[in-house]
Amino acid sequence: MNVITVPPSLDDQTFEQVLEQLAPLPADARILIDARNTTWASPYGLTALLTLAQSRAEKPQFMPPERDDTSSYWSRARFFDYAGELFEIKGKVPARGPERESQTLLEVTPVSRSDDVHKVVERIKDKAAHILTHNLHLESRAVMGFAMALSEACQNIVEHAGRGGWVAVQNYNYRKRMGRHVVQIAVCDAGVGIRESLESGNRRPLTDRWDDGVALETAVIQGTSRFPDPGRGQGFKGIRGYLRKWKGKLAVRSGTARVAEVPQWDDDVVRRDHLAPMPGTQLFIMIPEALER
Amino acid sequence: MAPHTIDVCAVLRSAVNQNYGNLLTRDTGMAVRHQIERELAAHREGGITSLDFSSIGLMDYSCADEVVAKLLVLLQNDDITRGGYVVFRGIGEDHLELVESVLTNHGLALVCLCEDGNPRLIGRVSEAERRAWEMVRVRGQAAPSELADEFGFGEDFVAGVLDELSRRRLVRRGINGFQALDVADTVQ
């Protein structure tokens, strides 16, 4: 059994450590994902873990966080609702318990059809409007763009992934970098990924270099879709425009590369290549609290 | 000509059999557009149809691309003698930026009746087109010869600009010149 250790704090950056441990192993290798010492996970961390399990030929084993508050949060976030089917869980999983007021805007929610996108947006629109205007102190017109960004991000799964994925949205205080409230949207799938999607529509640009990084830039930055229709591929453009306006961050990972639209408050790099491979596409959006009220 | 209004929210609810008032996802947009196309086809004969978005809640690019942009492309490519003039109403400030972006992406424009009751041209138009459209709107109807002096260019140039506006369904070609899309005709 190959043990993959989940870092104590699991987010879009530290998830790379999980993938690096997996990289040398074949897809059918028996693995145990050990999250016993994990104390915090972002929506990206939770949805990416499910995606990872989806991509394995052999059902992985999973050891949940030992800390009660962590595992009960994962339970309330409905991670275990889906993890139970994808992992062989070793250890105790707390019952979800009664619904209570939490900072989770949207628990881990599966997305595979257009109707799922409608349900997701409808479910969180009122709460999102309240959090964006009261906690993040954004103008009310930010709410429409938020719904658009969430909808377009989820539609990428429906339109391009070729299999279902997950979305989760959370509001929390991002002490580590900013000391400000943020809303994070994570949309992850283990589908065909952006490179294969573009190739399937013969939309590969005429260039000698063609890899996951070029494919990501073609789709995310240049707005090219596998469909030749000029109205296609505008979803990413819309998301980027929205995030630029509200000083948010976008990062999209696919295959072995990652591109990011990096706001001033962050020091992420705009493009990373030669990362450990991960099937599908993983998208991360962060909208910060406005500084000036 | 009897005024004709299409309530886009009612079309949405009937086309996709759901109770949300949100224009989201490409599939939804396609279903809504197909139903609007059918309703427009039944009310042609040169009339103006008002597409009422006032009960629409949220909107995304993909859906707006299908409902607004592709509908306009279809109308523009259709035989102009068959009419197919639409005025958009109830597009709130929240939606406006998104709709403008979709229009710009396709090089399209539309006539929108704003909350203050005044028609407005939104989307991609040249400065000459915008000026000519505004002149026709103020007058209600005008021939190129009537506008040439104020425009500062020759009659042929103005006629060319108005022809293009007519082709784009932003003004109507009439017997005595070009007519503004009289939004009052579309009020129910």
Short mmCIF file of C-alpha atoms in Angstrom, two decimals:
data_model
loop_
_atom_site.label_atom_id
_atom_site.label_comp_id
_atom_site.label_asym_id
_atom_site.label_seq_id
_atom_site.Cartn_x
_atom_site.Cartn_y
_atom_site.Cartn_z
CA MET A 1 0.00 0.00 0.00
CA ASN A 2 1.27 3.43 -0.97
CA VAL A 3 0.51 6.05 1.66
CA ILE A 4 -0.19 9.56 0.41
CA THR A 5 -0.03 12.09 3.22
CA VAL A 6 -2.42 15.02 3.06
CA PRO A 7 -0.82 18.25 4.39
CA PRO A 8 -2.24 19.82 7.58
CA SER A 9 -3.67 22.70 5.62
CA LEU A 10 -5.15 21.61 2.30
CA ASP A 11 -5.72 24.26 -0.36
CA ASP A 12 -4.99 24.81 -4.04
CA GLN A 13 -1.27 25.29 -3.36
CA THR A 14 -0.67 22.45 -0.89
CA PHE A 15 -2.75 20.03 -2.94
CA GLU A 16 0.28 19.90 -5.22
CA GLN A 17 2.08 17.97 -2.47
CA VAL A 18 -0.57 15.26 -2.73
CA LEU A 19 -0.15 15.09 -6.50
CA GLU A 20 3.64 14.98 -6.25
CA GLN A 21 3.39 11.91 -4.03
CA LEU A 22 1.02 10.29 -6.51
CA ALA A 23 3.01 11.14 -9.64
CA PRO A 24 5.40 8.14 -9.57
CA LEU A 25 2.56 5.66 -9.06
CA PRO A 26 0.56 3.99 -11.84
CA ALA A 27 -3.20 4.76 -11.95
CA ASP A 28 -4.06 1.28 -10.71
CA ALA A 29 -1.67 1.37 -7.75
CA ARG A 30 -3.27 0.73 -4.36
CA ILE A 31 -3.13 3.96 -2.40
CA LEU A 32 -4.13 5.18 1.02
CA ILE A 33 -4.88 8.89 1.36
CA ASP A 34 -3.97 9.76 4.92
CA ALA A 35 -5.72 12.94 6.09
CA ARG A 36 -5.46 12.17 9.80
CA ASN A 37 -3.29 15.19 10.51
CA THR A 38 -5.19 17.57 8.31
CA THR A 39 -6.81 20.35 10.29
CA TRP A 40 -8.14 22.63 7.56
CA ALA A 41 -9.28 22.28 3.97
CA SER A 42 -10.48 24.86 1.48
CA PRO A 43 -13.33 24.13 -0.95
CA TYR A 44 -10.62 23.46 -3.54
CA GLY A 45 -8.98 20.90 -1.25
CA LEU A 46 -12.22 19.01 -0.65
CA THR A 47 -13.41 18.97 -4.25
CA ALA A 48 -9.95 18.12 -5.59
CA LEU A 49 -9.71 15.14 -3.22
CA LEU A 50 -12.95 13.74 -4.65
CA THR A 51 -11.69 14.38 -8.17
CA LEU A 52 -8.47 12.59 -7.40
CA ALA A 53 -10.39 9.52 -6.20
CA GLN A 54 -12.47 9.61 -9.39
CA SER A 55 -9.33 9.43 -11.48
CA ARG A 56 -7.93 6.29 -9.86
CA ALA A 57 -8.42 2.92 -11.51
CA GLU A 58 -8.32 1.23 -8.10
CA LYS A 59 -10.60 2.58 -5.36
CA PRO A 60 -8.29 4.39 -2.91
CA GLN A 61 -8.47 4.06 0.84
CA PHE A 62 -9.00 7.18 2.91
CA MET A 63 -8.27 8.02 6.53
CA PRO A 64 -10.35 11.04 7.67
CA PRO A 65 -9.00 13.86 9.84
CA GLU A 66 -8.58 12.87 13.48
CA ARG A 67 -9.62 16.21 14.88
CA ASP A 68 -13.33 16.19 15.61
CA ASP A 69 -13.88 19.78 14.56
CA THR A 70 -12.15 19.15 11.22
CA SER A 71 -13.93 15.94 10.37
CA SER A 72 -17.29 17.28 11.50
CA TYR A 73 -16.73 20.32 9.24
CA TRP A 74 -15.91 18.01 6.32
CA SER A 75 -19.06 16.15 7.14
CA ARG A 76 -21.20 19.31 7.23
CA ALA A 77 -19.60 20.31 3.93
CA ARG A 78 -20.95 16.99 2.60
CA PHE A 79 -17.51 15.75 1.62
CA PHE A 80 -18.22 12.35 3.11
CA ASP A 81 -21.55 12.06 1.23
CA TYR A 82 -19.52 11.53 -1.94
CA ALA A 83 -16.26 10.28 -0.44
CA GLY A 84 -18.12 7.22 0.79
CA GLU A 85 -18.69 6.11 -2.78
CA LEU A 86 -15.26 6.99 -4.12
CA PHE A 87 -13.00 5.93 -1.26
CA GLU A 88 -12.83 2.96 1.00
CA ILE A 89 -12.95 4.91 4.24
CA LYS A 90 -10.79 3.68 7.08
CA GLY A 91 -11.91 5.20 10.32
CA LYS A 92 -14.85 6.99 11.85
CA VAL A 93 -16.85 9.50 9.88
CA PRO A 94 -19.04 11.81 11.97
CA ALA A 95 -22.73 12.02 11.17
CA ARG A 96 -23.66 15.25 9.42
CA GLY A 97 -25.95 16.34 12.26
CA PRO A 98 -28.57 19.06 12.14
CA GLU A 99 -28.16 21.97 9.73
CA ARG A 100 -26.74 25.03 11.40
CA GLU A 101 -25.62 28.46 10.35
CA SER A 102 -22.17 28.16 8.84
CA GLN A 103 -19.81 30.05 6.62
CA THR A 104 -20.25 27.46 3.91
CA LEU A 105 -22.10 29.08 1.08
CA LEU A 106 -22.43 25.89 -0.88
CA GLU A 107 -21.51 22.46 0.38
CA VAL A 108 -19.69 20.08 -1.94
CA THR A 109 -22.26 19.61 -4.72
CA PRO A 110 -22.07 17.38 -7.78
CA VAL A 111 -22.40 18.98 -11.22
CA SER A 112 -22.99 17.00 -14.38
CA ARG A 113 -25.99 18.57 -16.14
CA SER A 114 -27.25 22.07 -16.96
CA ASP A 115 -30.01 21.67 -14.42
CA ASP A 116 -27.39 21.21 -11.69
CA VAL A 117 -25.98 24.64 -12.58
CA HIS A 118 -29.41 26.23 -12.17
CA LYS A 119 -29.90 24.55 -8.82
CA VAL A 120 -26.47 25.59 -7.55
CA VAL A 121 -26.95 29.25 -8.46
CA GLU A 122 -30.53 29.37 -7.22
CA ARG A 123 -29.55 27.76 -3.94
CA ILE A 124 -26.87 30.21 -2.99
CA LYS A 125 -27.90 33.48 -4.66
CA ASP A 126 -29.57 35.09 -1.63
CA LYS A 127 -26.88 34.05 0.83
CA ALA A 128 -24.15 35.03 -1.63
CA ALA A 129 -25.73 38.45 -2.11
CA HIS A 130 -25.73 38.98 1.65
CA ILE A 131 -22.12 37.87 2.09
CA LEU A 132 -20.78 39.84 -0.88
CA THR A 133 -22.42 43.05 0.25
CA HIS A 134 -22.15 42.69 4.07
CA ASN A 135 -18.99 40.65 4.67
CA LEU A 136 -17.00 41.60 1.58
CA HIS A 137 -18.47 45.13 1.38
CA LEU A 138 -18.85 44.91 -2.38
CA GLU A 139 -21.43 46.90 -4.31
CA SER A 140 -24.69 45.11 -5.01
CA ARG A 141 -23.83 44.88 -8.73
CA ALA A 142 -21.06 42.42 -7.77
CA VAL A 143 -23.79 39.86 -7.08
CA MET A 144 -24.79 39.46 -10.74
CA GLY A 145 -21.18 38.91 -11.76
CA PHE A 146 -20.71 36.39 -8.99
CA ALA A 147 -23.65 34.34 -10.24
CA MET A 148 -22.31 34.61 -13.78
CA ALA A 149 -18.83 33.46 -12.71
CA LEU A 150 -20.22 30.54 -10.73
CA SER A 151 -22.51 29.51 -13.56
CA GLU A 152 -19.82 29.73 -16.24
CA ALA A 153 -17.33 27.84 -14.08
CA CYS A 154 -19.81 25.01 -13.50
CA GLN A 155 -20.80 24.94 -17.17
CA ASN A 156 -17.25 24.07 -18.11
CA ILE A 157 -17.91 20.69 -16.54
CA VAL A 158 -21.22 20.24 -18.35
CA GLU A 159 -19.89 21.38 -21.72
CA HIS A 160 -16.34 20.08 -21.80
CA ALA A 161 -15.35 17.63 -19.08
CA GLY A 162 -17.15 14.56 -20.36
CA ARG A 163 -17.90 13.44 -16.79
CA GLY A 164 -19.35 14.96 -13.65
CA GLY A 165 -17.43 17.06 -11.15
CA TRP A 166 -17.98 19.06 -7.98
CA VAL A 167 -18.42 22.64 -6.89
CA ALA A 168 -18.10 24.14 -3.40
CA VAL A 169 -18.24 27.75 -2.21
CA GLN A 170 -17.11 29.09 1.12
CA ASN A 171 -16.75 32.40 2.89
CA TYR A 172 -13.90 32.61 5.39
CA ASN A 173 -11.30 34.88 6.89
CA TYR A 174 -8.12 34.47 4.86
CA ARG A 175 -5.73 35.30 7.68
CA LYS A 176 -2.72 33.62 6.11
CA ARG A 177 -2.29 36.16 3.33
CA MET A 178 -4.68 39.01 3.79
CA GLY A 179 -6.47 39.09 7.11
CA ARG A 180 -9.61 39.77 5.14
CA HIS A 181 -12.81 37.93 4.39
CA VAL A 182 -12.88 36.12 1.07
CA VAL A 183 -15.31 34.01 -0.87
CA GLN A 184 -13.77 31.02 -2.59
CA ILE A 185 -15.35 29.04 -5.41
CA ALA A 186 -13.81 25.70 -6.35
CA VAL A 187 -14.96 23.72 -9.38
CA CYS A 188 -13.09 20.48 -10.01
CA ASP A 189 -13.52 17.63 -12.43
CA ALA A 190 -11.53 14.63 -13.55
CA GLY A 191 -12.68 14.83 -17.16
CA VAL A 192 -10.76 15.15 -20.39
CA GLY A 193 -8.95 18.36 -19.45
CA ILE A 194 -8.48 21.49 -21.51
CA ARG A 195 -5.82 20.19 -23.90
CA GLU A 196 -7.83 17.18 -24.99
CA SER A 197 -11.01 19.27 -25.17
CA LEU A 198 -9.39 21.70 -27.62
CA GLU A 199 -7.87 18.86 -29.62
CA SER A 200 -11.29 17.19 -29.94
CA GLY A 201 -12.60 20.27 -31.74
CA ASN A 202 -9.49 20.69 -33.89
CA ARG A 203 -8.91 23.98 -32.09
CA ARG A 204 -5.25 23.49 -31.44
CA PRO A 205 -3.42 26.66 -32.53
CA LEU A 206 -0.82 26.44 -35.28
CA THR A 207 2.25 26.34 -33.12
CA ASP A 208 5.17 23.99 -32.70
CA ARG A 209 4.76 23.92 -28.98
CA TRP A 210 1.62 22.27 -27.75
CA ASP A 211 1.28 21.19 -24.15
CA ASP A 212 -1.05 21.67 -21.20
CA GLY A 213 0.31 25.16 -20.49
CA VAL A 214 -0.26 26.38 -24.05
CA ALA A 215 -3.71 24.76 -24.06
CA LEU A 216 -4.61 26.51 -20.80
CA GLU A 217 -3.52 29.90 -22.11
CA THR A 218 -5.40 29.28 -25.35
CA ALA A 219 -8.61 28.55 -23.45
CA VAL A 220 -8.39 30.77 -20.38
CA ILE A 221 -6.52 33.82 -21.66
CA GLN A 222 -7.41 33.83 -25.36
CA GLY A 223 -10.95 32.54 -24.87
CA THR A 224 -10.75 29.71 -27.39
CA SER A 225 -13.22 26.88 -27.02
CA ARG A 226 -13.40 23.53 -28.77
CA PHE A 227 -16.44 24.96 -30.59
CA PRO A 228 -15.66 27.31 -33.51
CA ASP A 229 -18.75 29.46 -32.82
CA PRO A 230 -17.58 33.03 -31.97
CA GLY A 231 -19.85 33.19 -28.91
CA ARG A 232 -18.04 30.25 -27.34
CA GLY A 233 -15.11 30.53 -25.00
CA GLN A 234 -16.37 33.79 -23.54
CA GLY A 235 -17.07 32.30 -20.12
CA PHE A 236 -13.45 32.57 -18.98
CA LYS A 237 -13.25 36.07 -20.42
CA GLY A 238 -16.31 37.03 -18.39
CA ILE A 239 -14.92 35.47 -15.22
CA ARG A 240 -11.58 37.25 -15.69
CA GLY A 241 -13.27 40.58 -16.30
CA TYR A 242 -15.38 40.17 -13.18
CA LEU A 243 -12.41 39.24 -11.03
CA ARG A 244 -10.32 42.10 -12.37
CA LYS A 245 -13.05 44.51 -11.38
CA TRP A 246 -13.35 43.17 -7.82
CA LYS A 247 -9.64 42.41 -7.40
CA GLY A 248 -10.22 38.69 -7.29
CA LYS A 249 -8.05 35.78 -8.29
CA LEU A 250 -8.54 33.00 -10.83
CA ALA A 251 -6.39 29.91 -11.15
CA VAL A 252 -7.06 27.07 -13.56
CA ARG A 253 -5.15 23.81 -13.47
CA SER A 254 -5.32 21.14 -16.12
CA GLY A 255 -3.00 18.22 -16.75
CA THR A 256 0.48 19.32 -15.78
CA ALA A 257 0.03 23.09 -15.93
CA ARG A 258 -1.69 25.92 -14.14
CA VAL A 259 -2.42 29.49 -15.17
CA ALA A 260 -3.54 32.26 -12.85
CA GLU A 261 -4.87 35.78 -13.06
CA VAL A 262 -2.98 37.19 -10.09
CA PRO A 263 -4.23 40.30 -8.27
CA GLN A 264 -1.87 42.71 -6.51
CA TRP A 265 -2.51 41.28 -3.06
CA ASP A 266 -1.18 37.86 -4.08
CA ASP A 267 2.26 36.65 -5.10
CA ASP A 268 1.26 33.57 -7.08
CA VAL A 269 2.91 32.95 -10.45
CA VAL A 270 0.87 33.43 -13.61
CA ARG A 271 1.86 30.15 -15.19
CA ARG A 272 3.36 26.93 -13.95
CA ASP A 273 4.39 24.04 -16.16
CA HIS A 274 5.69 20.54 -15.48
CA LEU A 275 3.49 20.02 -12.44
CA ALA A 276 2.56 16.54 -11.29
CA PRO A 277 -0.21 15.29 -13.60
CA MET A 278 -3.86 15.48 -12.63
CA PRO A 279 -6.70 14.53 -14.97
CA GLY A 280 -9.44 17.03 -15.79
CA THR A 281 -9.67 20.70 -14.92
CA GLN A 282 -9.59 22.33 -11.51
CA LEU A 283 -10.71 25.90 -11.16
CA PHE A 284 -10.23 28.25 -8.24
CA ILE A 285 -11.82 31.67 -7.79
CA MET A 286 -11.24 33.97 -4.83
CA ILE A 287 -13.03 37.26 -4.25
CA PRO A 288 -11.66 39.39 -1.40
CA GLU A 289 -13.29 41.84 0.93
CA ALA A 290 -13.07 45.39 -0.40
CA LEU A 291 -10.48 47.51 1.38
CA GLU A 292 -12.11 50.87 0.96
CA ARG A 293 -15.72 51.04 2.06
CA MET B 1 -50.07 46.98 -36.49
CA ALA B 2 -50.96 45.41 -33.14
CA PRO B 3 -48.17 45.70 -30.60
CA HIS B 4 -46.54 42.47 -29.62
CA THR B 5 -44.58 41.74 -26.47
CA ILE B 6 -42.77 38.55 -25.54
CA ASP B 7 -42.22 38.09 -21.82
CA VAL B 8 -38.80 36.39 -21.80
CA CYS B 9 -39.33 35.09 -18.26
CA ALA B 10 -42.59 33.40 -19.27
CA VAL B 11 -40.83 31.88 -22.27
CA LEU B 12 -38.04 30.69 -19.99
CA ARG B 13 -40.47 28.99 -17.64
CA SER B 14 -42.33 27.31 -20.43
CA ALA B 15 -39.31 26.37 -22.55
CA VAL B 16 -37.30 24.65 -19.85
CA ASN B 17 -40.08 23.74 -17.47
CA GLN B 18 -38.56 25.31 -14.38
CA ASN B 19 -39.57 28.01 -11.97
CA TYR B 20 -36.32 29.94 -11.70
CA GLY B 21 -36.33 33.29 -13.42
CA ASN B 22 -32.64 33.09 -14.28
CA LEU B 23 -31.16 33.02 -17.76
CA LEU B 24 -28.35 30.60 -17.08
CA THR B 25 -26.58 27.96 -19.18
CA ARG B 26 -26.29 27.57 -22.93
CA ASP B 27 -28.87 24.77 -23.09
CA THR B 28 -31.43 27.01 -21.44
CA GLY B 29 -30.57 29.89 -23.74
CA MET B 30 -30.96 27.70 -26.79
CA ALA B 31 -34.39 26.48 -25.68
CA VAL B 32 -35.55 30.03 -24.92
CA ARG B 33 -34.26 31.36 -28.24
CA HIS B 34 -35.99 28.63 -30.23
CA GLN B 35 -39.30 29.50 -28.60
CA ILE B 36 -38.79 33.23 -29.18
CA GLU B 37 -37.96 32.50 -32.84
CA ARG B 38 -41.24 30.61 -33.20
CA GLU B 39 -43.20 33.47 -31.63
CA LEU B 40 -41.44 36.04 -33.80
CA ALA B 41 -42.15 34.03 -36.93
CA ALA B 42 -45.84 34.12 -36.08
CA HIS B 43 -45.80 37.91 -35.64
CA ARG B 44 -43.74 39.11 -38.56
CA GLU B 45 -45.15 41.32 -41.31
CA GLY B 46 -42.86 44.24 -40.51
CA GLY B 47 -44.03 44.71 -36.96
CA ILE B 48 -41.88 45.47 -33.96
CA THR B 49 -41.74 42.97 -31.14
CA SER B 50 -40.76 43.95 -27.64
CA LEU B 51 -38.67 41.40 -25.77
CA ASP B 52 -39.34 42.03 -22.12
CA PHE B 53 -36.54 41.02 -19.74
CA SER B 54 -37.94 42.84 -16.69
CA SER B 55 -38.77 39.64 -14.78
CA ILE B 56 -35.39 38.01 -15.46
CA GLY B 57 -33.23 37.57 -12.37
CA LEU B 58 -29.68 36.41 -13.01
CA MET B 59 -27.98 36.01 -16.35
CA ASP B 60 -24.72 34.52 -17.61
CA TYR B 61 -22.68 34.94 -20.80
CA SER B 62 -23.55 31.62 -22.35
CA CYS B 63 -27.27 32.14 -22.00
CA ALA B 64 -27.12 35.79 -23.11
CA ASP B 65 -25.06 34.70 -26.11
CA GLU B 66 -27.84 32.32 -27.16
CA VAL B 67 -30.86 34.48 -26.33
CA VAL B 68 -29.58 37.89 -27.41
CA ALA B 69 -26.64 37.53 -29.81
CA LYS B 70 -27.71 34.49 -31.82
CA LEU B 71 -31.25 35.81 -32.10
CA LEU B 72 -29.96 39.09 -33.55
CA VAL B 73 -27.65 37.27 -35.96
CA LEU B 74 -30.60 35.23 -37.22
CA LEU B 75 -32.76 38.31 -37.68
CA GLN B 76 -30.01 40.20 -39.49
CA ASN B 77 -29.45 37.33 -41.88
CA ASP B 78 -33.14 36.96 -42.63
CA ASP B 79 -34.91 38.66 -45.55
CA ILE B 80 -35.45 42.25 -44.43
CA THR B 81 -38.83 42.49 -46.14
CA ARG B 82 -40.08 39.92 -43.65
CA GLY B 83 -39.58 42.35 -40.79
CA GLY B 84 -38.11 40.91 -37.64
CA TYR B 85 -37.59 44.08 -35.65
CA VAL B 86 -37.11 43.72 -31.93
CA VAL B 87 -36.76 46.22 -29.13
CA PHE B 88 -35.39 44.99 -25.85
CA ARG B 89 -36.90 46.28 -22.62
CA GLY B 90 -36.41 45.66 -18.93
CA ILE B 91 -32.66 45.04 -19.25
CA GLY B 92 -31.55 46.36 -15.87
CA GLU B 93 -28.25 48.02 -15.10
CA ASP B 94 -27.08 44.71 -13.63
CA HIS B 95 -27.59 42.95 -16.97
CA LEU B 96 -26.46 45.76 -19.21
CA GLU B 97 -22.72 45.24 -18.93
CA LEU B 98 -23.04 41.54 -19.68
CA VAL B 99 -25.36 42.09 -22.66
CA GLU B 100 -23.05 44.78 -24.06
CA SER B 101 -20.10 42.45 -23.78
CA VAL B 102 -21.94 39.69 -25.66
CA LEU B 103 -23.00 42.15 -28.38
CA THR B 104 -19.51 43.58 -28.74
CA ASN B 105 -18.07 40.10 -29.10
CA HIS B 106 -20.27 39.50 -32.14
CA GLY B 107 -20.12 43.08 -33.50
CA LEU B 108 -23.86 43.46 -32.85
CA ALA B 109 -26.10 46.19 -31.51
CA LEU B 110 -29.69 46.45 -30.31
CA VAL B 111 -32.27 49.02 -29.37
CA CYS B 112 -33.09 48.92 -25.70
CA LEU B 113 -35.83 50.75 -23.89
CA CYS B 114 -34.23 51.89 -20.66
CA GLU B 115 -35.74 52.35 -17.23
CA ASP B 116 -36.12 56.10 -17.90
CA GLY B 117 -38.36 55.28 -20.86
CA ASN B 118 -35.90 56.40 -23.51
CA PRO B 119 -34.62 54.08 -26.23
CA ARG B 120 -30.89 53.56 -26.28
CA LEU B 121 -28.53 51.96 -28.73
CA ILE B 122 -26.22 49.45 -27.07
CA GLY B 123 -23.51 47.25 -28.50
CA ARG B 124 -21.03 47.84 -31.30
CA VAL B 125 -21.87 50.74 -33.62
CA SER B 126 -19.71 53.24 -35.45
CA GLU B 127 -19.84 56.90 -34.51
CA ALA B 128 -21.63 57.66 -37.80
CA GLU B 129 -24.22 54.93 -37.14
CA ARG B 130 -24.85 56.24 -33.64
CA ARG B 131 -25.32 59.79 -34.88
CA ALA B 132 -27.63 58.77 -37.71
CA TRP B 133 -29.66 56.54 -35.38
CA GLU B 134 -30.06 59.37 -32.89
CA MET B 135 -31.18 61.77 -35.62
CA VAL B 136 -33.81 59.34 -36.84
CA ARG B 137 -34.93 58.65 -33.26
CA VAL B 138 -35.45 62.34 -32.52
CA ARG B 139 -37.39 62.90 -35.77
CA GLY B 140 -39.25 59.57 -35.71
CA GLN B 141 -38.65 59.30 -39.43
CA ALA B 142 -36.12 60.82 -41.84
CA ALA B 143 -34.81 60.54 -45.39
CA PRO B 144 -31.04 60.76 -46.09
CA SER B 145 -31.53 64.12 -47.81
CA GLU B 146 -33.02 65.59 -44.62
CA LEU B 147 -30.06 64.54 -42.53
CA ALA B 148 -27.18 65.28 -44.90
CA ASP B 149 -26.65 68.92 -43.88
CA GLU B 150 -26.71 68.27 -40.16
CA PHE B 151 -24.58 65.21 -40.62
CA GLY B 152 -21.94 67.18 -42.50
CA PHE B 153 -21.48 64.56 -45.20
CA GLY B 154 -23.17 63.99 -48.52
CA GLU B 155 -26.55 62.36 -48.95
CA ASP B 156 -25.00 59.19 -50.36
CA PHE B 157 -22.90 58.74 -47.28
CA VAL B 158 -25.90 59.20 -44.98
CA ALA B 159 -27.95 56.82 -47.13
CA GLY B 160 -25.21 54.23 -46.75
CA VAL B 161 -25.17 54.60 -42.97
CA LEU B 162 -28.96 54.33 -42.76
CA ASP B 163 -28.95 51.31 -45.06
CA GLU B 164 -26.53 49.62 -42.72
CA LEU B 165 -28.65 50.50 -39.67
CA SER B 166 -31.66 49.09 -41.48
CA ARG B 167 -29.79 45.89 -42.33
CA ARG B 168 -28.88 45.58 -38.66
CA ARG B 169 -32.58 46.04 -37.76
CA LEU B 170 -31.83 49.20 -35.76
CA VAL B 171 -34.10 51.42 -37.89
CA ARG B 172 -36.92 50.46 -40.23
CA ARG B 173 -36.94 51.28 -43.92
CA GLY B 174 -40.24 53.00 -44.77
CA ILE B 175 -41.83 54.47 -47.86
CA ASN B 176 -40.59 58.00 -47.13
CA GLY B 177 -37.24 57.18 -45.59
CA PHE B 178 -36.11 55.44 -42.44
CA GLN B 179 -38.17 55.10 -39.27
CA ALA B 180 -37.12 54.78 -35.66
CA LEU B 181 -38.22 51.59 -33.99
CA ASP B 182 -41.16 53.22 -32.31
CA VAL B 183 -41.02 51.66 -28.90
CA ALA B 184 -44.38 53.15 -27.98
CA ASP B 185 -45.90 50.72 -30.47
CA THR B 186 -44.64 47.83 -28.42
CA VAL B 187 -46.04 48.91 -25.08
CA GLN B 188 -48.90 46.77 -23.88
#
